[in-house]
Amino acid sequence: MLKLDRKLLRDLVHLRGQAAAIGLVIAAGVATFVMSMCAYKSLEAARARFYSEYLFADVFSSTGRSPNAIIPRLKEITGVAAVDTRLVYDVLLDVPGMSEPATARLISIPDSGQSRLNQVYIARGRMLDPLRTGEVVVSEVFADAHGFVPGDHVRAIINGKIQELSIVGIALSPEYVIQVQPGSILPDDKRFGIFWVSENDLEAAFDMAGAFNSASLRLAYGNQVEETVEVLDRLLKPFGSVGAYTRDEQISHQYLSDELTQLRGMAVLAPAIFLGVAAFLLNIAISRIITQQREQIAALKAFGYSNFEIGAHYFNLVLVITMIGTVVGILVGFVLGDSMVGAYAAFYKFPSLDFTPDWFAVAIAFLMTTVASVVGTFFAVRSAVLLPPAEAMRPEPPPSYQPSLIERLLPRKTLSPEVRMVVRNITRRPVKASFSVLGISMAVAVMILGNFSLDAMNYMMYFQFRLAQRQDLSVTFVEPATESVMYEVQNLDGVLASETIRSVPTRIRFQNRSRRVGVMGVEPDAKLFRLLDADENPVRVPDFGIMLNTKLAKLLGVRIGDLVIVEVLEDKRPTLTMKVAALVEEYSGINAYMNKNRLHEALLESKVASGAFLKVDPNRIDTVFAELERRPGVGSVSIKDAAMKSFEKTVAENLMVMRSFIIVFAGVIAIGVVYNTARISLSERSRDLATMRVVGFTNGEVSIVLLGEIAAFTIAAIPLGWLIGYVLAGAVTAGLDTDNYRIPLVIARGTFVLASLVVIAATVMSAWVVQRRVTELDLIGVLKTRE
Amino acid sequence: MSSATKTTVFRTVDLTKTYQMGEVEVRALRGVNLELVESEFVVLLGASGSGKSTLLNILGGLDTPTSGQVFYLDTDLTASDDRELTRYRRDHVGFVFQFYNLIPSLTARENIELITEIAVSPIDAMDALEIVGLRERANHFPAQLSGGEQQRVAIARAIAKNPQVLLCDEPTGALDVHTGIVVLEAIARINRELGTTTAVITHNASIAQMADRVIALSDGQIASVEMNVSKVNASELQW
């Protein structure tokens, strides 16, 4: 080994504390990057495999009763490779031990024993025998939530008749990688399941022999999606099509895509923050080493080491720290990625979801960290290279200090000499001081960024489920229910209050943009289902005109007062021109609302309802459930509290894991910055400090000089960190803004406090470690050696 | 020994040097003309601030003059760029500094090998240590050596590359009399046995007695040049 390299290794051992702190910051950034990229690759690979092997469709359409005779026409559509038609019905289940009803989506399996598209993967048990009656294959999450195994039985209320189904298999489908009931934001494994049953059974139960109500198409090439949607709509329009849609609007696919987008975002944001901080830390550490080794550099140059060799020597030092950090980060990233993929397996159901190392990401990680550290230390190393050897021989002139502005503003006696030293040290190198403050504030910001998602989620839940929706149950009817059905439901024993809604599928157009949206007719003076503006104030339902939620308005580029075209996709299919009367705030879905009575008029119908919101006496809720289950018209019942609890449980668990990581990572940044800054102050000032000790200053007084700077940096960094955290959180919410849900930019006071406390704790810890060295100062030794 | 029969190693012409030290401008050299010849042992004598270190640095290719010329053999060092100066130092010059400037993270032997690794025709590091009498301290780190020992390691390091010139800047400045003499003996021995042209800077007039020639510098100019008729052995020096 070259002696210069041996010097490098020994320098590194000498610097181990600082090097470890910097390496950890790099490792944290790399770990997050590698974790996200590997999770991305694993998830995407599993999705691609599942989609292609089990023939996930490209275009979907729900219709009324469509005759099988139309199928050949569907197959003739240009670019269509395969067509699958089937029967799909949502029914209520009567699950033993569960008083509230669950909803099952029944999907038909043809006589051949497997669908042509969106095929079923049998995880356990067997595929149902299509020629046998009463067999069912149940989706895995639902089966697991209830502990169902093949051989168990479950009772479904199919078209008003209770029917006993025999579970023969547990399955997965590319169409339901994540199972979210339409109209809800979140999966509720216990109350929504997919049931595959034989086509014969469904045809018989719903009197649909020779007909279908759901079509899926798989395209030969992906480039004709728009045209196919149009042709399919035209063909199925006479049969009550509510509008075809593509994968982009398919719920399970959307959730997966959102997740992948989030991972990508994390893979960009995390390295940007962590490597930025690491570059800064490397800069101050290497600058200090070069200052300390000024005379060594001079000697090396005097003996003929070239500038290139000197430069390479210090870059190598930087790169060794960087590479160790990177390798550790990659290994940790693999471990975290593996556990993240494990956590995904609970949410997203694939036949196989295996951790796949992303070697490209590993290569990128090396590249990123190398670039960051070389850029971060370039000027410091250059100063070593350019250092004229003769000048380096001479001791450095005393740094020039000036009384700072603060001192000049304050009366002379107010500041003690110690404090004055601190102030002058800071003001002498304002750039370095700013970067230290920025570095610590990044720790605060990372903490805020990591914790705000929970605040936002809590607020979203509060807004949506406490302020806006105040019902206990929402009921949907299979067919629009007549007034008598509504009357019946509203007067069930235990129902305290109720409101009905009428919703229709539509396509809303504005200029060249359009969206498939359910328009909901609501009661003008609603008490249960309320529409709110961003300031949480109820929005009065206007007599005329349509109300859009802000997301839909943004998508369409519509403002209040604009005229939009509403094409109703049901029944008589009227096309209406409506004025946008108001905007409402919602954090999930894209929705439009209007006065229910106006909607009835527009549809030329009497008072009917698609669903109802009920407020129920908690003591009699079980009776209400039992009554609802008995009624054939009731298609689904969703229980607000149950949905909320199930969500909070799963989300809270996952967020807790993420939170602990983030607290650790933020701590790493804070310790990295504070420890390095303090350690360097100590090294720069050990002579001054020792001199002060010799002339009679106490350890405590000397520590003020050393740690006062750190304290000042931390105090300045906290509010700045709040601001940066807020801005980054804003960027994240913008990045996660999807049709399915939006994350409000809400940061609880507790999050700011927690972020500050963690950073203060990290500061105190680092300061304590460095402060101990003040008491160990070798007073005589320090004074004897030449600086 | 007369300069007529020997090759001139260094020749300077009207050297001046002005530099900025913090907020102060220092005029270190104001027109220096001198010649050093092969195998000569020269002492550059002068008080602190007389410009002697600056002169040595310029001779060693560590610094460049503000005006004037320096020749090493036939090479005009003032016309050399940074790369050529580096090459010059690497191949021809051995330095000894007042504060030793050893690399604290390397042992005595490694400090020498650091230089022999890049030299053209070096001698073995252990042999160099032998010359300064420190063979048995080869594996000690600078912090484990006394000041005199550190300086002897520095001398071993300087000569290990087998240089044409040995430039010593106050080699005994940080040492007591006894260790100072040991160090000077080592330098004298190298000059005597290897024939290395040697220039020693000092403010200590006693040391001048061991030189072939004594050049006194004062206020950036040569004040006097004296040949020593009878050289005194380092061991006989007193201060």
Coordinates of N, CA and C in Angstrom, one line a residue, chain A residues 231-369:
Chain A
V231 N -65.9 3.6 -29.3 CA -66.6 2.6 -30.0 C -67.5 1.7 -29.1
L232 N -66.8 1.3 -28.0 CA -67.5 0.5 -27.0 C -68.7 1.2 -26.4
D233 N -68.6 2.5 -26.1 CA -69.7 3.2 -25.6 C -70.8 3.3 -26.6
R234 N -70.5 3.5 -27.9 CA -71.5 3.5 -28.9 C -72.2 2.2 -29.0
L235 N -71.5 1.1 -29.0 CA -72.1 -0.2 -29.1 C -73.0 -0.6 -27.9
L236 N -72.6 -0.2 -26.7 CA -73.3 -0.6 -25.6 C -74.3 0.4 -25.0
K237 N -74.3 1.6 -25.6 CA -75.2 2.6 -25.2 C -76.6 2.2 -25.1
P238 N -77.1 1.5 -26.1 CA -78.5 1.0 -26.1 C -78.8 0.1 -24.9
F239 N -77.8 -0.5 -24.4 CA -78.0 -1.5 -23.3 C -77.7 -0.9 -21.9
G240 N -77.7 0.4 -21.9 CA -77.5 1.0 -20.5 C -76.1 1.1 -20.1
S241 N -75.2 1.3 -21.0 CA -73.8 1.4 -20.6 C -73.6 2.7 -19.8
V242 N -72.9 2.7 -18.7 CA -72.7 3.9 -17.9 C -71.3 4.5 -18.3
G243 N -70.8 4.1 -19.4 CA -69.6 4.7 -19.9 C -68.4 3.7 -19.7
A244 N -67.7 3.5 -20.8 CA -66.5 2.6 -20.6 C -65.3 3.4 -20.0
Y245 N -64.5 2.7 -19.4 CA -63.3 3.4 -18.8 C -62.1 2.5 -19.0
T246 N -60.9 3.1 -18.8 CA -59.7 2.4 -19.0 C -59.0 2.0 -17.7
R247 N -57.9 1.4 -17.8 CA -57.1 1.0 -16.6 C -56.9 2.2 -15.7
D248 N -56.7 3.4 -16.3 CA -56.4 4.6 -15.5 C -57.5 4.9 -14.6
E249 N -58.7 4.5 -14.9 CA -59.8 4.8 -14.0 C -60.3 3.6 -13.2
Q250 N -59.5 2.5 -13.4 CA -59.9 1.2 -12.6 C -59.3 1.3 -11.2
I251 N -60.1 1.1 -10.2 CA -59.7 1.5 -8.9 C -58.4 0.8 -8.4
S252 N -58.4 -0.5 -8.5 CA -57.2 -1.3 -8.1 C -55.9 -0.8 -8.8
H253 N -56.1 -0.6 -10.1 CA -54.9 -0.2 -10.9 C -54.5 1.2 -10.4
Q254 N -55.5 2.1 -10.2 CA -55.2 3.4 -9.8 C -54.4 3.5 -8.4
Y255 N -54.9 2.6 -7.5 CA -54.2 2.6 -6.2 C -52.7 2.2 -6.4
L256 N -52.5 1.1 -7.2 CA -51.2 0.7 -7.4 C -50.3 1.7 -8.1
S257 N -50.9 2.4 -9.1 CA -50.2 3.5 -9.8 C -49.8 4.6 -8.8
D258 N -50.8 5.0 -7.9 CA -50.5 6.0 -7.0 C -49.3 5.6 -6.0
E259 N -49.4 4.3 -5.6 CA -48.3 3.8 -4.8 C -47.0 3.9 -5.5
L260 N -46.9 3.5 -6.7 CA -45.7 3.6 -7.5 C -45.2 5.0 -7.6
T261 N -46.2 5.9 -7.9 CA -45.8 7.3 -8.0 C -45.2 7.9 -6.7
Q262 N -45.8 7.4 -5.6 CA -45.3 7.9 -4.3 C -43.8 7.4 -4.1
L263 N -43.6 6.1 -4.5 CA -42.3 5.5 -4.3 C -41.3 6.3 -5.1
R264 N -41.7 6.7 -6.3 CA -40.8 7.4 -7.2 C -40.4 8.8 -6.5
G265 N -41.5 9.4 -6.0 CA -41.3 10.7 -5.3 C -40.3 10.6 -4.2
M266 N -40.5 9.5 -3.4 CA -39.6 9.3 -2.2 C -38.2 9.1 -2.7
A267 N -38.1 8.4 -3.8 CA -36.7 8.1 -4.3 C -36.0 9.4 -4.8
V268 N -36.8 10.4 -5.1 CA -36.2 11.6 -5.6 C -35.9 12.6 -4.4
L269 N -36.9 12.7 -3.5 CA -36.9 13.7 -2.4 C -35.8 13.3 -1.4
A270 N -35.8 12.0 -1.0 CA -34.9 11.6 0.1 C -33.4 11.9 -0.2
P271 N -32.9 11.3 -1.3 CA -31.5 11.6 -1.6 C -31.2 13.1 -1.7
A272 N -32.2 13.8 -2.3 CA -31.9 15.3 -2.5 C -31.6 15.9 -1.1
I273 N -32.4 15.6 -0.1 CA -32.3 16.2 1.2 C -31.0 15.6 1.9
F274 N -30.9 14.3 1.9 CA -29.8 13.7 2.7 C -28.4 14.0 2.1
L275 N -28.4 13.8 0.8 CA -27.1 14.0 0.1 C -26.7 15.5 0.1
G276 N -27.7 16.4 0.1 CA -27.4 17.8 0.2 C -26.7 18.1 1.6
V277 N -27.3 17.5 2.6 CA -26.8 17.7 4.0 C -25.4 17.1 4.1
A278 N -25.2 15.9 3.5 CA -23.9 15.2 3.6 C -22.9 15.9 2.8
A279 N -23.2 16.5 1.7 CA -22.2 17.3 0.9 C -21.7 18.4 1.8
F280 N -22.6 19.1 2.4 CA -22.3 20.2 3.3 C -21.4 19.7 4.4
L281 N -21.7 18.6 5.1 CA -20.9 18.1 6.2 C -19.5 17.7 5.7
L282 N -19.4 17.1 4.6 CA -18.1 16.7 4.0 C -17.3 18.0 3.8
N283 N -18.0 19.0 3.3 CA -17.3 20.2 3.0 C -16.7 20.8 4.3
I284 N -17.4 20.9 5.4 CA -16.8 21.5 6.5 C -15.8 20.6 7.1
A285 N -16.0 19.3 7.1 CA -15.0 18.4 7.7 C -13.7 18.4 6.9
I286 N -13.8 18.4 5.6 CA -12.6 18.4 4.7 C -11.9 19.7 4.8
S287 N -12.6 20.8 4.8 CA -12.0 22.1 4.9 C -11.2 22.2 6.2
R288 N -11.7 21.6 7.3 CA -11.0 21.7 8.5 C -9.8 20.8 8.5
I289 N -9.9 19.6 7.9 CA -8.7 18.8 7.8 C -7.6 19.4 7.0
I290 N -8.0 20.0 5.9 CA -7.0 20.7 5.1 C -6.3 21.8 5.8
T291 N -7.1 22.6 6.6 CA -6.5 23.6 7.4 C -5.5 23.0 8.4
Q292 N -5.9 22.0 9.0 CA -5.1 21.4 10.0 C -3.8 20.8 9.4
Q293 N -3.9 20.3 8.2 CA -2.8 19.6 7.6 C -2.0 20.5 6.7
R294 N -2.2 21.8 6.9 CA -1.6 22.8 6.0 C -0.1 22.5 5.9
E295 N 0.6 22.3 7.0 CA 2.0 22.1 7.0 C 2.4 20.7 6.4
Q296 N 1.5 19.7 6.6 CA 1.8 18.4 6.0 C 1.7 18.5 4.5
I297 N 0.7 19.3 4.1 CA 0.6 19.5 2.6 C 1.8 20.2 2.1
A298 N 2.3 21.2 2.8 CA 3.5 22.0 2.4 C 4.7 21.0 2.3
A299 N 4.8 20.1 3.3 CA 6.0 19.2 3.2 C 5.9 18.3 2.0
L300 N 4.7 17.7 1.8 CA 4.5 16.8 0.7 C 4.8 17.6 -0.6
K301 N 4.4 18.8 -0.7 CA 4.7 19.5 -1.9 C 6.2 19.8 -2.0
A302 N 6.8 20.2 -0.9 CA 8.2 20.5 -0.9 C 9.0 19.3 -1.4
F303 N 8.5 18.1 -1.1 CA 9.2 16.9 -1.5 C 8.8 16.4 -2.9
G304 N 8.0 17.2 -3.5 CA 7.7 16.9 -4.9 C 6.4 16.2 -5.2
Y305 N 5.5 16.1 -4.2 CA 4.2 15.5 -4.5 C 3.5 16.5 -5.4
S306 N 2.9 16.1 -6.5 CA 2.2 17.0 -7.4 C 0.9 17.4 -6.8
N307 N 0.4 18.5 -7.4 CA -1.0 19.0 -7.0 C -2.0 17.9 -7.2
F308 N -1.9 17.2 -8.3 CA -2.8 16.2 -8.6 C -2.8 15.1 -7.5
E309 N -1.6 14.7 -7.1 CA -1.5 13.7 -6.1 C -2.2 14.1 -4.8
I310 N -1.9 15.4 -4.4 CA -2.5 16.0 -3.2 C -4.0 16.0 -3.3
G311 N -4.5 16.5 -4.5 CA -6.0 16.6 -4.7 C -6.6 15.2 -4.6
A312 N -6.0 14.3 -5.3 CA -6.5 12.9 -5.3 C -6.5 12.3 -3.9
H313 N -5.5 12.7 -3.1 CA -5.4 12.2 -1.7 C -6.6 12.6 -0.9
Y314 N -7.0 13.9 -1.0 CA -8.1 14.4 -0.2 C -9.5 13.9 -0.8
F315 N -9.6 13.8 -2.1 CA -10.8 13.3 -2.7 C -11.0 11.8 -2.3
N316 N -9.8 11.1 -2.2 CA -10.0 9.7 -1.8 C -10.5 9.6 -0.4
L317 N -10.1 10.5 0.5 CA -10.6 10.5 1.8 C -12.1 10.7 1.8
V318 N -12.5 11.6 1.0 CA -14.0 11.9 0.9 C -14.7 10.7 0.4
L319 N -14.1 10.1 -0.7 CA -14.7 9.0 -1.3 C -14.8 7.7 -0.5
V320 N -13.8 7.5 0.4 CA -13.9 6.4 1.2 C -15.0 6.5 2.2
I321 N -15.2 7.7 2.8 CA -16.3 7.9 3.7 C -17.6 7.7 2.9
T322 N -17.7 8.3 1.7 CA -18.9 8.2 0.9 C -19.2 6.8 0.5
M323 N -18.2 6.0 0.1 CA -18.4 4.7 -0.3 C -18.9 3.8 0.8
I324 N -18.3 4.0 2.0 CA -18.7 3.2 3.2 C -20.2 3.5 3.5
G325 N -20.5 4.8 3.5 CA -21.9 5.3 3.7 C -22.8 4.7 2.7
T326 N -22.4 4.7 1.4 CA -23.2 4.2 0.3 C -23.5 2.7 0.5
V327 N -22.4 1.9 0.8 CA -22.6 0.5 0.9 C -23.5 0.2 2.0
V328 N -23.3 0.8 3.2 CA -24.1 0.6 4.3 C -25.6 0.9 3.9
G329 N -25.7 2.1 3.3 CA -27.1 2.5 2.8 C -27.7 1.5 1.9
I330 N -27.0 0.9 1.0 CA -27.5 0.0 0.1 C -28.0 -1.3 0.8
L331 N -27.2 -1.7 1.8 CA -27.5 -2.9 2.5 C -28.8 -2.7 3.4
V332 N -28.8 -1.5 4.1 CA -30.0 -1.1 4.9 C -31.2 -1.0 3.9
G333 N -30.9 -0.4 2.8 CA -32.0 -0.2 1.8 C -32.6 -1.5 1.4
F334 N -31.8 -2.5 1.2 CA -32.3 -3.8 0.8 C -33.1 -4.4 1.9
V335 N -32.6 -4.2 3.2 CA -33.4 -4.8 4.3 C -34.8 -4.0 4.4
L336 N -34.7 -2.7 4.4 CA -35.9 -1.9 4.5 C -36.9 -2.2 3.3
G337 N -36.3 -2.3 2.1 CA -37.1 -2.6 0.9 C -37.8 -4.0 1.1
D338 N -37.0 -4.9 1.6 CA -37.6 -6.2 1.8 C -38.8 -6.2 2.8
S339 N -38.6 -5.4 3.8 CA -39.7 -5.3 4.8 C -40.9 -4.5 4.3
M340 N -40.5 -3.5 3.4 CA -41.6 -2.7 2.8 C -42.4 -3.6 1.8
V341 N -41.7 -4.4 1.0 CA -42.4 -5.3 0.1 C -43.3 -6.3 1.0
G342 N -42.7 -6.7 2.1 CA -43.5 -7.6 3.0 C -44.8 -6.9 3.5
A343 N -44.6 -5.6 3.8 CA -45.8 -4.8 4.3 C -46.8 -4.6 3.1
Y344 N -46.3 -4.5 1.9 CA -47.2 -4.3 0.8 C -48.0 -5.6 0.6
A345 N -47.4 -6.7 0.9 CA -48.1 -8.0 0.7 C -49.4 -8.1 1.5
A346 N -49.4 -7.3 2.5 CA -50.7 -7.3 3.3 C -51.8 -6.4 2.6
F347 N -51.3 -5.5 1.8 CA -52.3 -4.6 1.2 C -52.6 -5.0 -0.3
Y348 N -51.5 -5.3 -1.0 CA -51.7 -5.6 -2.4 C -51.4 -7.1 -2.6
K349 N -52.5 -7.7 -3.2 CA -52.4 -9.2 -3.3 C -52.0 -9.6 -4.7
F350 N -50.8 -10.2 -4.7 CA -50.3 -10.8 -5.9 C -50.1 -12.3 -5.7
P351 N -50.1 -13.1 -6.8 CA -49.7 -14.5 -6.6 C -48.3 -14.6 -6.0
S352 N -47.4 -13.7 -6.5 CA -46.1 -13.7 -5.8 C -45.6 -12.2 -5.8
L353 N -45.3 -11.7 -4.7 CA -44.7 -10.4 -4.6 C -43.4 -10.6 -3.9
D354 N -42.3 -10.7 -4.6 CA -41.0 -10.9 -4.0 C -40.1 -9.7 -4.1
F355 N -39.3 -9.5 -3.1 CA -38.3 -8.5 -3.1 C -37.4 -8.7 -4.3
T356 N -37.3 -7.7 -5.1 CA -36.3 -7.7 -6.3 C -35.3 -6.6 -6.1
P357 N -34.0 -7.0 -5.9 CA -33.0 -5.9 -5.8 C -32.9 -5.1 -7.1
D358 N -32.8 -3.8 -7.0 CA -32.7 -3.0 -8.3 C -31.3 -2.6 -8.4
W359 N -30.6 -3.4 -9.2 CA -29.1 -3.1 -9.4 C -28.8 -1.8 -10.1
F360 N -29.8 -1.4 -10.9 CA -29.6 -0.1 -11.6 C -29.6 1.0 -10.6
A361 N -30.6 0.9 -9.6 CA -30.7 1.9 -8.5 C -29.4 1.9 -7.7
V362 N -28.8 0.7 -7.5 CA -27.6 0.6 -6.8 C -26.5 1.4 -7.5
A363 N -26.4 1.2 -8.8 CA -25.4 1.9 -9.6 C -25.6 3.4 -9.5
I364 N -26.9 3.8 -9.6 CA -27.3 5.2 -9.5 C -26.9 5.8 -8.1
A365 N -27.1 5.0 -7.1 CA -26.8 5.4 -5.7 C -25.3 5.7 -5.6
F366 N -24.4 4.9 -6.2 CA -23.0 5.1 -6.2 C -22.7 6.4 -6.9
L367 N -23.3 6.6 -8.1 CA -23.1 7.8 -8.9 C -23.5 9.0 -8.1
M368 N -24.7 9.0 -7.6 CA -25.3 10.1 -6.9 C -24.4 10.6 -5.7
T369 N -24.0 9.6 -4.9 CA -23.2 9.9 -3.7 C -21.8 10.4 -4.1

